[in-house]
CSV table of C-alpha atoms and ligand atoms in Angstrom, one decimal:
chain,number,residue,atom,x,y,z
A,1,UNK,CA,-141.3,-107.5,-53.0
A,2,UNK,CA,-143.4,-104.9,-51.5
A,3,UNK,CA,-146.1,-105.1,-54.1
A,4,UNK,CA,-149.7,-105.3,-52.2
A,5,UNK,CA,-152.0,-108.0,-52.5
A,6,UNK,CA,-155.5,-107.3,-53.4
A,7,UNK,CA,-158.3,-109.7,-52.3
A,8,UNK,CA,-161.7,-109.8,-54.0
A,9,UNK,CA,-164.6,-111.4,-52.4
A,10,UNK,CA,-166.6,-113.4,-55.0
A,11,UNK,CA,-165.4,-115.1,-58.3
A,12,UNK,CA,-167.6,-113.9,-60.9
A,13,UNK,CA,-166.7,-112.1,-64.2
A,14,UNK,CA,-166.0,-108.8,-62.5
A,15,UNK,CA,-163.2,-110.3,-60.5
A,16,UNK,CA,-162.0,-112.5,-63.5
A,17,UNK,CA,-161.7,-108.9,-65.6
A,18,UNK,CA,-159.6,-107.2,-62.7
A,19,UNK,CA,-157.1,-110.0,-63.2
A,20,UNK,CA,-155.3,-108.4,-66.5
A,21,UNK,CA,-155.4,-105.0,-65.1
A,22,UNK,CA,-153.5,-106.6,-61.8
A,23,UNK,CA,-151.1,-108.6,-64.0
A,24,UNK,CA,-150.2,-105.2,-66.0
A,25,UNK,CA,-149.7,-103.3,-62.8
A,26,UNK,CA,-147.7,-106.2,-61.3
A,27,UNK,CA,-150.1,-106.6,-58.5
A,28,UNK,CA,-151.2,-109.8,-56.9
A,29,UNK,CA,-154.9,-110.5,-57.0
A,30,UNK,CA,-156.6,-113.3,-55.2
A,31,UNK,CA,-160.1,-114.1,-55.0
A,32,UNK,CA,-162.5,-115.9,-52.5
A,33,UNK,CA,-164.4,-118.0,-55.0
A,34,UNK,CA,-167.7,-119.6,-54.4
A,35,UNK,CA,-166.9,-122.9,-56.0
A,36,UNK,CA,-164.0,-124.3,-58.1
A,37,UNK,CA,-165.9,-123.6,-61.3
A,38,UNK,CA,-166.5,-119.9,-61.0
A,39,UNK,CA,-165.5,-117.4,-63.7
A,40,UNK,CA,-162.3,-116.0,-62.1
A,41,UNK,CA,-160.7,-119.0,-60.9
A,42,UNK,CA,-158.7,-119.9,-64.2
A,43,UNK,CA,-157.7,-116.0,-64.2
A,44,UNK,CA,-155.9,-115.8,-60.8
A,45,UNK,CA,-153.4,-118.1,-59.5
A,46,UNK,CA,-154.6,-117.9,-56.0
A,47,UNK,CA,-158.5,-118.6,-55.5
A,48,UNK,CA,-159.5,-120.5,-52.3
A,49,UNK,CA,-163.0,-121.4,-52.2
A,50,UNK,CA,-164.9,-120.2,-49.4
A,51,UNK,CA,-168.3,-118.7,-48.3
A,52,UNK,CA,-168.5,-115.0,-48.3
A,53,UNK,CA,-171.4,-115.6,-45.7
A,54,UNK,CA,-169.0,-117.1,-43.0
A,55,UNK,CA,-166.7,-114.9,-41.2
A,56,UNK,CA,-164.3,-117.6,-40.6
A,57,UNK,CA,-163.8,-117.8,-44.3
A,58,UNK,CA,-163.7,-114.3,-44.8
A,59,UNK,CA,-161.1,-113.8,-41.9
A,60,UNK,CA,-158.9,-116.6,-43.3
A,61,UNK,CA,-159.1,-115.1,-46.9
A,62,UNK,CA,-158.3,-111.5,-45.3
A,63,UNK,CA,-155.1,-112.6,-43.5
A,64,UNK,CA,-153.2,-112.9,-46.7
A,65,UNK,CA,-154.4,-109.8,-48.4
A,66,UNK,CA,-153.5,-106.1,-47.9
A,67,UNK,CA,-156.9,-104.9,-49.0
A,68,UNK,CA,-160.2,-106.7,-49.3
A,69,UNK,CA,-162.5,-105.6,-52.0
A,70,UNK,CA,-165.6,-107.2,-53.8
A,71,UNK,CA,-167.0,-108.7,-57.1
A,72,UNK,CA,-170.6,-108.3,-55.5
A,73,UNK,CA,-172.4,-106.6,-52.7
A,74,UNK,CA,-173.9,-109.6,-50.7
A,75,UNK,CA,-171.2,-109.6,-48.0
A,76,UNK,CA,-173.0,-109.4,-44.7
A,77,UNK,CA,-172.3,-106.0,-43.3
A,78,UNK,CA,-171.8,-107.3,-39.7
A,79,UNK,CA,-168.9,-109.4,-41.1
A,80,UNK,CA,-167.3,-106.5,-42.6
A,81,UNK,CA,-167.4,-104.4,-39.3
A,82,UNK,CA,-165.9,-107.4,-37.5
A,83,UNK,CA,-163.2,-107.7,-40.1
A,84,UNK,CA,-162.5,-103.9,-39.8
A,85,UNK,CA,-162.4,-103.9,-36.3
A,86,UNK,CA,-159.6,-106.5,-36.6
A,87,UNK,CA,-157.7,-104.4,-38.9
A,88,UNK,CA,-158.7,-105.4,-42.3
A,89,UNK,CA,-158.5,-102.9,-44.8
A,90,UNK,CA,-162.0,-103.0,-46.5
A,91,UNK,CA,-162.6,-101.1,-49.5
A,92,UNK,CA,-165.5,-99.8,-50.0
A,93,UNK,CA,-166.3,-99.9,-46.3
A,94,UNK,CA,-169.6,-101.2,-44.9
A,95,UNK,CA,-170.8,-97.8,-44.3
A,96,UNK,CA,-170.7,-96.9,-47.9
A,97,UNK,CA,-171.5,-100.3,-49.2
A,98,UNK,CA,-174.8,-100.5,-47.5
A,99,UNK,CA,-176.2,-98.1,-49.9
A,100,UNK,CA,-175.6,-100.6,-52.8
A,101,UNK,CA,-176.8,-103.4,-50.6
A,102,UNK,CA,-180.2,-102.0,-49.4
A,103,UNK,CA,-182.1,-100.0,-51.8
A,104,UNK,CA,-184.3,-98.5,-48.9
A,105,UNK,CA,-181.0,-97.0,-47.4
A,106,UNK,CA,-180.0,-95.8,-50.9
A,107,UNK,CA,-183.3,-94.0,-51.4
A,108,UNK,CA,-182.9,-92.3,-47.9
A,109,UNK,CA,-179.3,-91.3,-48.7
A,110,UNK,CA,-180.3,-89.7,-51.9
A,111,UNK,CA,-183.1,-87.9,-50.5
A,112,UNK,CA,-180.6,-86.7,-47.8
A,113,UNK,CA,-178.2,-85.4,-50.5
A,114,UNK,CA,-180.9,-83.5,-52.2
A,115,UNK,CA,-180.6,-85.5,-55.3
A,116,UNK,CA,-183.5,-86.5,-57.5
A,117,UNK,CA,-185.4,-89.7,-56.4
A,118,UNK,CA,-188.5,-91.3,-57.8
A,119,UNK,CA,-191.5,-91.0,-55.4
A,120,UNK,CA,-191.1,-93.8,-52.9
A,121,UNK,CA,-191.9,-95.2,-49.6
A,122,UNK,CA,-191.1,-98.1,-47.4
A,123,UNK,CA,-194.1,-100.4,-47.2
A,124,UNK,CA,-194.4,-102.4,-44.2
A,125,UNK,CA,-197.6,-104.0,-45.3
A,126,UNK,CA,-200.0,-104.3,-48.2
A,127,UNK,CA,-202.2,-101.5,-46.8
A,128,UNK,CA,-199.2,-99.2,-47.1
A,129,UNK,CA,-198.8,-100.3,-50.5
A,130,UNK,CA,-202.2,-99.8,-51.7
A,131,UNK,CA,-202.4,-96.3,-49.9
A,132,UNK,CA,-199.1,-95.3,-51.9
A,133,UNK,CA,-200.5,-96.6,-55.5
A,134,UNK,CA,-203.8,-94.8,-54.7
A,135,UNK,CA,-202.0,-91.5,-53.8
A,136,UNK,CA,-199.5,-91.4,-56.6
A,137,UNK,CA,-201.5,-93.4,-58.9
A,138,UNK,CA,-200.7,-97.0,-60.7
A,139,UNK,CA,-198.6,-98.6,-62.0
A,140,UNK,CA,-196.3,-99.0,-58.9
A,141,UNK,CA,-192.9,-100.7,-58.9
A,142,UNK,CA,-192.4,-102.9,-55.8
A,143,UNK,CA,-188.7,-104.0,-54.9
A,144,UNK,CA,-187.0,-106.1,-52.2
A,145,UNK,CA,-184.6,-103.9,-50.8
A,146,UNK,CA,-181.9,-106.4,-50.4
A,147,UNK,CA,-180.7,-109.2,-52.5
A,148,UNK,CA,-182.1,-108.3,-56.0
A,149,UNK,CA,-180.3,-108.2,-59.1
A,150,UNK,CA,-180.8,-108.1,-62.9
A,151,UNK,CA,-184.4,-107.3,-62.4
A,152,UNK,CA,-184.9,-110.3,-59.7
A,153,UNK,CA,-186.5,-108.8,-56.7
A,154,UNK,CA,-188.4,-106.2,-58.9
A,155,UNK,CA,-192.2,-106.4,-59.8
A,156,UNK,CA,-194.5,-104.0,-61.7
A,157,UNK,CA,-198.0,-103.6,-60.0
A,158,UNK,CA,-200.5,-102.6,-62.3
A,159,UNK,CA,-203.3,-102.3,-59.9
A,160,UNK,CA,-204.7,-102.5,-56.4
A,161,UNK,CA,-205.5,-106.3,-57.1
A,162,UNK,CA,-201.7,-106.8,-58.1
A,163,UNK,CA,-200.7,-105.1,-54.8
A,164,UNK,CA,-202.7,-107.4,-52.8
A,165,UNK,CA,-201.2,-110.3,-54.5
A,166,UNK,CA,-197.9,-109.3,-53.5
A,167,UNK,CA,-198.6,-110.2,-50.0
A,168,UNK,CA,-195.9,-113.3,-50.5
A,169,UNK,CA,-193.1,-110.7,-50.8
A,170,UNK,CA,-194.0,-109.1,-47.6
A,171,UNK,CA,-193.7,-112.5,-45.6
A,172,UNK,CA,-190.1,-112.6,-46.9
A,173,UNK,CA,-188.7,-109.1,-46.2
A,174,UNK,CA,-190.2,-105.9,-44.6
A,175,UNK,CA,-190.3,-103.2,-45.3
A,176,UNK,CA,-190.3,-103.3,-49.0
A,177,UNK,CA,-189.6,-100.4,-51.3
A,178,UNK,CA,-192.4,-98.9,-53.4
A,179,UNK,CA,-191.6,-96.6,-56.2
A,180,UNK,CA,-193.6,-94.7,-58.6
A,181,UNK,CA,-193.3,-96.2,-62.4
A,182,UNK,CA,-191.0,-93.7,-63.9
A,183,UNK,CA,-191.7,-92.5,-67.4
A,184,UNK,CA,-188.1,-92.3,-68.6
A,185,UNK,CA,-186.9,-91.7,-72.1
A,186,UNK,CA,-183.8,-94.1,-71.6
A,187,UNK,CA,-181.6,-95.3,-68.8
A,188,UNK,CA,-178.1,-93.7,-68.0
A,189,UNK,CA,-175.1,-94.8,-66.2
A,190,UNK,CA,-172.7,-92.4,-64.5
A,191,UNK,CA,-169.7,-94.4,-63.4
A,192,UNK,CA,-167.0,-92.7,-61.3
A,193,UNK,CA,-164.3,-94.1,-59.0
A,194,UNK,CA,-163.0,-92.6,-55.8
A,195,UNK,CA,-160.0,-93.4,-53.6
A,196,UNK,CA,-160.1,-93.2,-49.7
A,197,UNK,CA,-158.4,-89.9,-49.6
A,198,UNK,CA,-160.9,-88.4,-51.9
A,199,UNK,CA,-159.4,-88.2,-55.3
A,200,UNK,CA,-162.1,-89.2,-57.9
A,201,UNK,CA,-162.7,-89.3,-61.6
A,202,UNK,CA,-165.6,-89.7,-63.9
A,203,UNK,CA,-166.3,-91.4,-67.1
A,204,UNK,CA,-168.6,-90.2,-69.8
A,205,UNK,CA,-172.4,-90.7,-68.9
A,206,UNK,CA,-173.7,-93.8,-71.2
A,207,UNK,CA,-176.8,-95.0,-72.4
A,208,UNK,CA,-177.7,-98.4,-71.2
A,209,UNK,CA,-180.3,-100.6,-72.7
A,210,UNK,CA,-181.8,-103.3,-70.3
A,211,UNK,CA,-183.7,-106.3,-71.6
A,212,UNK,CA,-185.8,-108.0,-69.1
A,213,UNK,CA,-183.8,-106.2,-66.3
A,214,UNK,CA,-180.8,-107.4,-67.7
A,215,UNK,CA,-178.1,-105.0,-69.0
A,216,UNK,CA,-178.1,-105.6,-72.9
A,217,UNK,CA,-176.2,-102.9,-74.6
A,218,UNK,CA,-174.3,-99.8,-73.6
A,219,UNK,CA,-173.4,-96.8,-75.8
A,220,UNK,CA,-170.8,-94.3,-74.7
A,221,UNK,CA,-171.3,-91.5,-74.7
A,222,UNK,CA,-175.0,-91.4,-74.4
A,223,UNK,CA,-176.0,-90.1,-77.9
A,224,UNK,CA,-177.5,-86.8,-77.9
A,225,UNK,CA,-177.5,-86.2,-74.2
A,226,UNK,CA,-178.1,-82.7,-73.0
A,227,UNK,CA,-174.6,-81.5,-72.1
A,228,UNK,CA,-176.1,-79.9,-68.8
A,229,UNK,CA,-177.9,-83.2,-67.9
A,230,UNK,CA,-174.6,-85.2,-68.5
A,231,UNK,CA,-172.6,-82.9,-66.5
A,232,UNK,CA,-175.3,-82.8,-63.6
A,233,UNK,CA,-175.4,-86.5,-63.7
A,234,UNK,CA,-171.6,-86.8,-63.4
A,235,UNK,CA,-171.6,-84.4,-60.6
A,236,UNK,CA,-174.2,-86.2,-58.7
A,237,UNK,CA,-172.4,-89.5,-59.0
A,238,UNK,CA,-169.2,-87.8,-57.8
A,239,UNK,CA,-171.0,-86.0,-54.8
A,240,UNK,CA,-172.9,-89.5,-53.9
A,241,UNK,CA,-169.2,-91.1,-54.0
A,242,UNK,CA,-167.9,-88.5,-51.7
A,243,UNK,CA,-170.6,-88.0,-49.2
A,244,UNK,CA,-171.0,-91.6,-48.7
A,245,UNK,CA,-167.4,-92.3,-48.6
A,246,UNK,CA,-167.4,-94.7,-51.5
A,247,UNK,CA,-163.9,-96.1,-52.7
A,248,UNK,CA,-163.5,-98.2,-55.8
A,249,UNK,CA,-165.9,-97.9,-58.9
A,250,UNK,CA,-169.2,-96.8,-58.3
A,251,UNK,CA,-172.0,-96.8,-61.0
A,252,UNK,CA,-175.2,-94.6,-60.4
A,253,UNK,CA,-177.9,-96.0,-62.7
A,254,UNK,CA,-180.2,-93.3,-63.7
A,255,UNK,CA,-183.4,-92.7,-65.4
A,256,UNK,CA,-183.5,-89.8,-68.1
A,257,UNK,CA,-186.5,-87.7,-67.4
A,258,UNK,CA,-186.5,-84.8,-70.1
A,259,UNK,CA,-188.6,-81.7,-68.6
A,260,UNK,CA,-188.5,-83.2,-65.3
A,261,UNK,CA,-186.3,-81.7,-62.5
A,262,UNK,CA,-182.7,-81.7,-63.5
A,263,UNK,CA,-183.5,-84.2,-66.4
A,264,UNK,CA,-182.6,-87.4,-64.4
A,265,UNK,CA,-183.7,-89.5,-61.4
A,266,UNK,CA,-181.4,-91.8,-59.5
A,267,UNK,CA,-182.5,-95.5,-59.9
A,268,UNK,CA,-179.8,-97.4,-57.9
A,269,UNK,CA,-176.1,-97.6,-56.8
A,270,UNK,CA,-173.5,-100.3,-57.4
A,271,UNK,CA,-170.2,-100.1,-55.7
A,272,UNK,CA,-167.8,-102.1,-57.9
A,273,UNK,CA,-167.1,-102.4,-61.4
A,274,UNK,CA,-170.4,-102.5,-63.2
A,275,UNK,CA,-171.8,-104.1,-66.5
A,276,UNK,CA,-172.4,-100.6,-67.7
A,277,UNK,CA,-168.6,-99.9,-67.7
A,278,UNK,CA,-167.3,-102.9,-69.7
A,279,UNK,CA,-166.9,-100.6,-72.7
A,280,UNK,CA,-164.0,-98.9,-70.8
A,281,UNK,CA,-161.9,-102.0,-71.1
A,282,UNK,CA,-161.3,-101.1,-75.1
A,283,UNK,CA,-162.7,-97.5,-75.1
A,284,UNK,CA,-160.9,-95.6,-72.5
A,285,UNK,CA,-157.3,-94.9,-71.5
A,286,UNK,CA,-158.1,-96.5,-67.9
A,287,UNK,CA,-160.6,-99.4,-67.8
A,288,UNK,CA,-163.1,-99.5,-64.7
A,289,UNK,CA,-161.0,-102.6,-63.7
A,290,UNK,CA,-157.7,-100.9,-63.5
A,291,UNK,CA,-159.4,-98.0,-62.0
A,292,UNK,CA,-161.0,-100.2,-59.3
A,293,UNK,CA,-157.5,-101.4,-58.4
A,294,UNK,CA,-155.8,-98.1,-58.4
A,295,UNK,CA,-158.7,-96.6,-56.3
A,296,UNK,CA,-159.2,-99.4,-53.5
A,297,UNK,CA,-155.1,-99.1,-53.1
A,298,UNK,CA,-155.4,-95.3,-52.8
A,299,UNK,CA,-153.1,-94.9,-56.1
A,300,UNK,CA,-153.4,-92.0,-58.2
A,301,UNK,CA,-156.3,-92.5,-60.6
A,302,UNK,CA,-156.1,-92.8,-64.4
A,303,UNK,CA,-157.4,-90.6,-67.1
A,304,UNK,CA,-160.7,-91.5,-68.3
A,305,UNK,CA,-160.6,-90.0,-71.8
A,306,UNK,CA,-162.4,-92.0,-74.6
A,307,UNK,CA,-160.2,-93.7,-77.3
A,308,UNK,CA,-162.6,-93.1,-80.1
A,309,UNK,CA,-165.9,-91.1,-80.8
A,310,UNK,CA,-168.1,-93.8,-79.6
A,311,UNK,CA,-167.7,-97.3,-77.9
A,312,UNK,CA,-170.4,-99.9,-77.8
A,313,UNK,CA,-170.6,-102.8,-75.2
A,314,UNK,CA,-173.1,-105.6,-76.2
A,315,UNK,CA,-173.6,-108.4,-73.8
A,316,UNK,CA,-174.2,-112.1,-74.8
A,317,UNK,CA,-176.4,-114.4,-72.7
A,318,UNK,CA,-176.5,-118.3,-73.0
A,319,UNK,CA,-178.6,-119.3,-76.0
A,320,UNK,CA,-178.7,-122.2,-78.4
A,321,UNK,CA,-175.0,-122.5,-78.7
A,322,UNK,CA,-173.2,-124.8,-76.0
A,323,UNK,CA,-169.8,-124.7,-77.9
A,324,UNK,CA,-168.9,-121.0,-77.9
A,325,UNK,CA,-165.4,-121.6,-79.3
A,326,UNK,CA,-166.7,-123.3,-82.4
A,327,UNK,CA,-168.4,-119.9,-83.5
A,328,UNK,CA,-165.2,-117.9,-83.0
A,329,UNK,CA,-163.9,-118.4,-86.2
A,330,UNK,CA,-167.0,-116.8,-87.9
A,331,UNK,CA,-167.5,-114.4,-84.9
A,332,UNK,CA,-163.9,-112.7,-85.4
A,333,UNK,CA,-164.0,-112.9,-89.1
A,334,UNK,CA,-167.3,-111.1,-88.9
A,335,UNK,CA,-165.4,-107.9,-87.5
A,336,UNK,CA,-161.8,-107.8,-87.0
A,337,UNK,CA,-162.4,-104.5,-84.9
A,338,UNK,CA,-164.6,-106.3,-82.3
A,339,UNK,CA,-163.3,-107.2,-78.9
A,340,UNK,CA,-164.6,-110.3,-77.4
A,341,UNK,CA,-164.6,-110.7,-73.6
A,342,UNK,CA,-165.7,-114.4,-72.8
A,343,UNK,CA,-166.4,-115.1,-69.0
A,344,UNK,CA,-165.4,-118.8,-69.1
A,345,UNK,CA,-168.7,-119.8,-67.8
A,346,UNK,CA,-170.8,-122.8,-68.9
A,347,UNK,CA,-173.7,-121.9,-71.2
A,348,UNK,CA,-177.1,-121.8,-69.5
A,349,UNK,CA,-180.2,-119.7,-71.1
A,350,UNK,CA,-180.2,-116.2,-69.8
A,351,UNK,CA,-176.8,-116.4,-68.0
A,352,UNK,CA,-174.4,-113.5,-69.0
A,353,UNK,CA,-171.5,-115.4,-70.5
A,354,UNK,CA,-169.7,-112.6,-72.2
A,355,UNK,CA,-169.7,-109.2,-74.2
A,356,UNK,CA,-168.4,-107.6,-77.4
A,357,UNK,CA,-166.9,-104.1,-77.4
A,358,UNK,CA,-166.3,-102.1,-80.3
A,359,UNK,CA,-165.0,-98.6,-80.5
A,360,UNK,CA,-165.6,-96.3,-83.4
A,361,UNK,CA,-163.3,-93.4,-84.5
A,362,UNK,CA,-164.2,-89.7,-85.4
A,363,UNK,CA,-167.2,-89.7,-87.8
A,364,UNK,CA,-168.3,-93.3,-86.9
A,365,UNK,CA,-172.1,-94.0,-86.4
A,366,UNK,CA,-173.2,-95.5,-83.2
A,367,UNK,CA,-176.0,-97.2,-84.8
A,368,UNK,CA,-173.8,-99.0,-87.5
A,369,UNK,CA,-171.4,-100.1,-84.5
A,370,UNK,CA,-174.3,-101.3,-82.7
A,371,UNK,CA,-175.5,-103.4,-85.5
A,372,UNK,CA,-171.6,-105.0,-85.8
A,373,UNK,CA,-171.4,-105.5,-82.3
A,374,UNK,CA,-174.9,-107.2,-82.1
A,375,UNK,CA,-173.8,-109.4,-85.1
A,376,UNK,CA,-170.8,-110.5,-83.4
A,377,UNK,CA,-172.5,-111.2,-80.1
A,378,UNK,CA,-175.3,-113.3,-81.8
A,379,UNK,CA,-172.7,-115.4,-84.0
A,380,UNK,CA,-171.3,-116.6,-80.4
A,381,UNK,CA,-174.6,-117.0,-78.8
A,382,UNK,CA,-176.5,-118.6,-81.6
A,383,UNK,CA,-173.7,-120.6,-83.3
A,384,UNK,CA,-172.4,-119.7,-86.8
A,385,UNK,CA,-174.8,-121.3,-88.9
A,386,UNK,CA,-178.0,-120.6,-86.8
A,387,UNK,CA,-180.5,-118.0,-87.9
A,388,UNK,CA,-179.3,-114.7,-86.8
A,389,UNK,CA,-175.5,-116.3,-87.0
A,390,UNK,CA,-173.0,-115.7,-89.5
A,391,UNK,CA,-175.0,-116.9,-92.6
A,392,UNK,CA,-177.8,-114.7,-92.0
A,393,UNK,CA,-178.3,-111.0,-92.3
A,394,UNK,CA,-178.6,-109.5,-88.8
A,395,UNK,CA,-181.3,-107.1,-88.0
A,396,UNK,CA,-180.1,-103.6,-86.8
A,397,UNK,CA,-181.0,-103.4,-83.2
A,398,UNK,CA,-184.1,-101.1,-82.4
A,399,UNK,CA,-182.9,-97.6,-82.4
A,400,UNK,CA,-183.2,-96.4,-78.6
A,401,UNK,CA,-185.8,-93.9,-77.8
A,402,UNK,CA,-184.0,-90.4,-78.0
A,403,UNK,CA,-185.1,-87.9,-75.6
A,404,UNK,CA,-188.1,-86.0,-76.6
B,501,ADP,P1,-181.8,-104.7,-60.1
B,501,ADP,O1,-181.2,-104.2,-58.8
B,501,ADP,O2,-182.4,-105.9,-60.0
B,501,ADP,O3,-180.9,-104.2,-61.2
B,501,ADP,P2,-183.4,-102.3,-60.6
B,501,ADP,O4,-183.8,-101.4,-59.4
B,501,ADP,O5,-182.2,-101.6,-61.3
B,501,ADP,O6,-183.1,-103.7,-60.1
B,501,ADP,O7,-184.3,-102.4,-61.7
B,501,ADP,C1,-184.1,-103.2,-62.8
B,501,ADP,C2,-184.9,-102.5,-64.0
B,501,ADP,O8,-186.4,-102.5,-63.9
B,501,ADP,C3,-184.4,-101.0,-64.1
B,501,ADP,O9,-183.2,-101.2,-65.1
B,501,ADP,C4,-185.5,-100.4,-64.9
B,501,ADP,O10,-185.6,-100.9,-66.3
B,501,ADP,C5,-186.7,-101.2,-64.3
B,501,ADP,N1,-187.1,-100.2,-63.2
B,501,ADP,C6,-186.9,-100.3,-61.8
B,501,ADP,N2,-187.3,-99.3,-61.2
B,501,ADP,C7,-188.1,-98.7,-62.1
B,501,ADP,C8,-189.0,-97.6,-61.8
B,501,ADP,N3,-189.2,-97.0,-60.7
B,501,ADP,N4,-189.6,-97.0,-62.8
B,501,ADP,C9,-189.6,-97.6,-63.9
B,501,ADP,N5,-188.8,-98.7,-64.3
B,501,ADP,C10,-188.0,-99.1,-63.3
């Protein structure tokens, strides 16, 4: 057997969802899990528990794999550099990955590539932050450059007084990233994959809806998007991947800004399969999880054609229902076309525990698909008999703000 072994650092739902793709290709996936009970452990036969912050644990794990890749972006750069120096094949490499780990590095790189950023600055102390806000106007968005996710590490400062109150953040990490509060019509995501030898592919640009900083829904492709904006966004993501030497899947999260510049600004980069790409599991010839495996192995990439006219992804977070399976009969009966992807996680309020994908053929209506996907997700989240569950009519989700 000469099939390679892929090692994923981190045992979250992204690693879990790589498992079926690895199985289909006949590849072995191993996971360095944070604990016995994380999402990916039941999905892969070989999932040792270890600490991604420990060089020894990483080393030990890397010994048995042909390529090392990631479920999250938190592995310290210095450990990856050490592993590489010791001959480990790390994909994406630390030089690329740092732009997904550190938002200040990302902003500088986007500027250097001549791609559109919001106005920003590195703020070393409150006075710099206040000066920035006074210069560009309030509100200002303050971010911790490292360690944030799902809106944690993002604060909106409405005034000088708010800025002065953010002194606590300066104690923990400096400099911080200060950005203008962008007036966007909606958020987009441009998902691409790239191999170490520079082959790349893009999926259609999608509309992503965030609720409290967490991805809630994705509509693929982004309805009514200006084709020139979509093309420019794909091109920008491919260029970023190329010039930063990204390997595997990369998501460029964008703000759509009609009438301003090329029509979008870069928000942030993720270098791994991404929540905004989950729709590809059921909506595309090649899912982002399969593509990530192909890409990190340097294999030919798969086609990214969409398998319908529209694809919807609706996340469900932990809610009232603790016994998710008890809601499955009602949820699956509500919509036989819906594809449920559960993460095998215990239910905690606000925790991402699964998503529903729904693909619509020619002539389908994205809003109707959204309502159907939301209904299935709500039944699982709330339980079959709760308000909003199978017995109650489900409100149509608010129509996303179309561009002006
Ligand atoms: P995270 O790394 O936690 O995902 P992001 O930087 O993507 O953080 O910010 C989370 C959300 O906050 C974004 O999806 C967007 O809705 C909002 N946001 C972030 N930066 C800005 C900004 N400069 N202007 C307006 N909204 C923003």
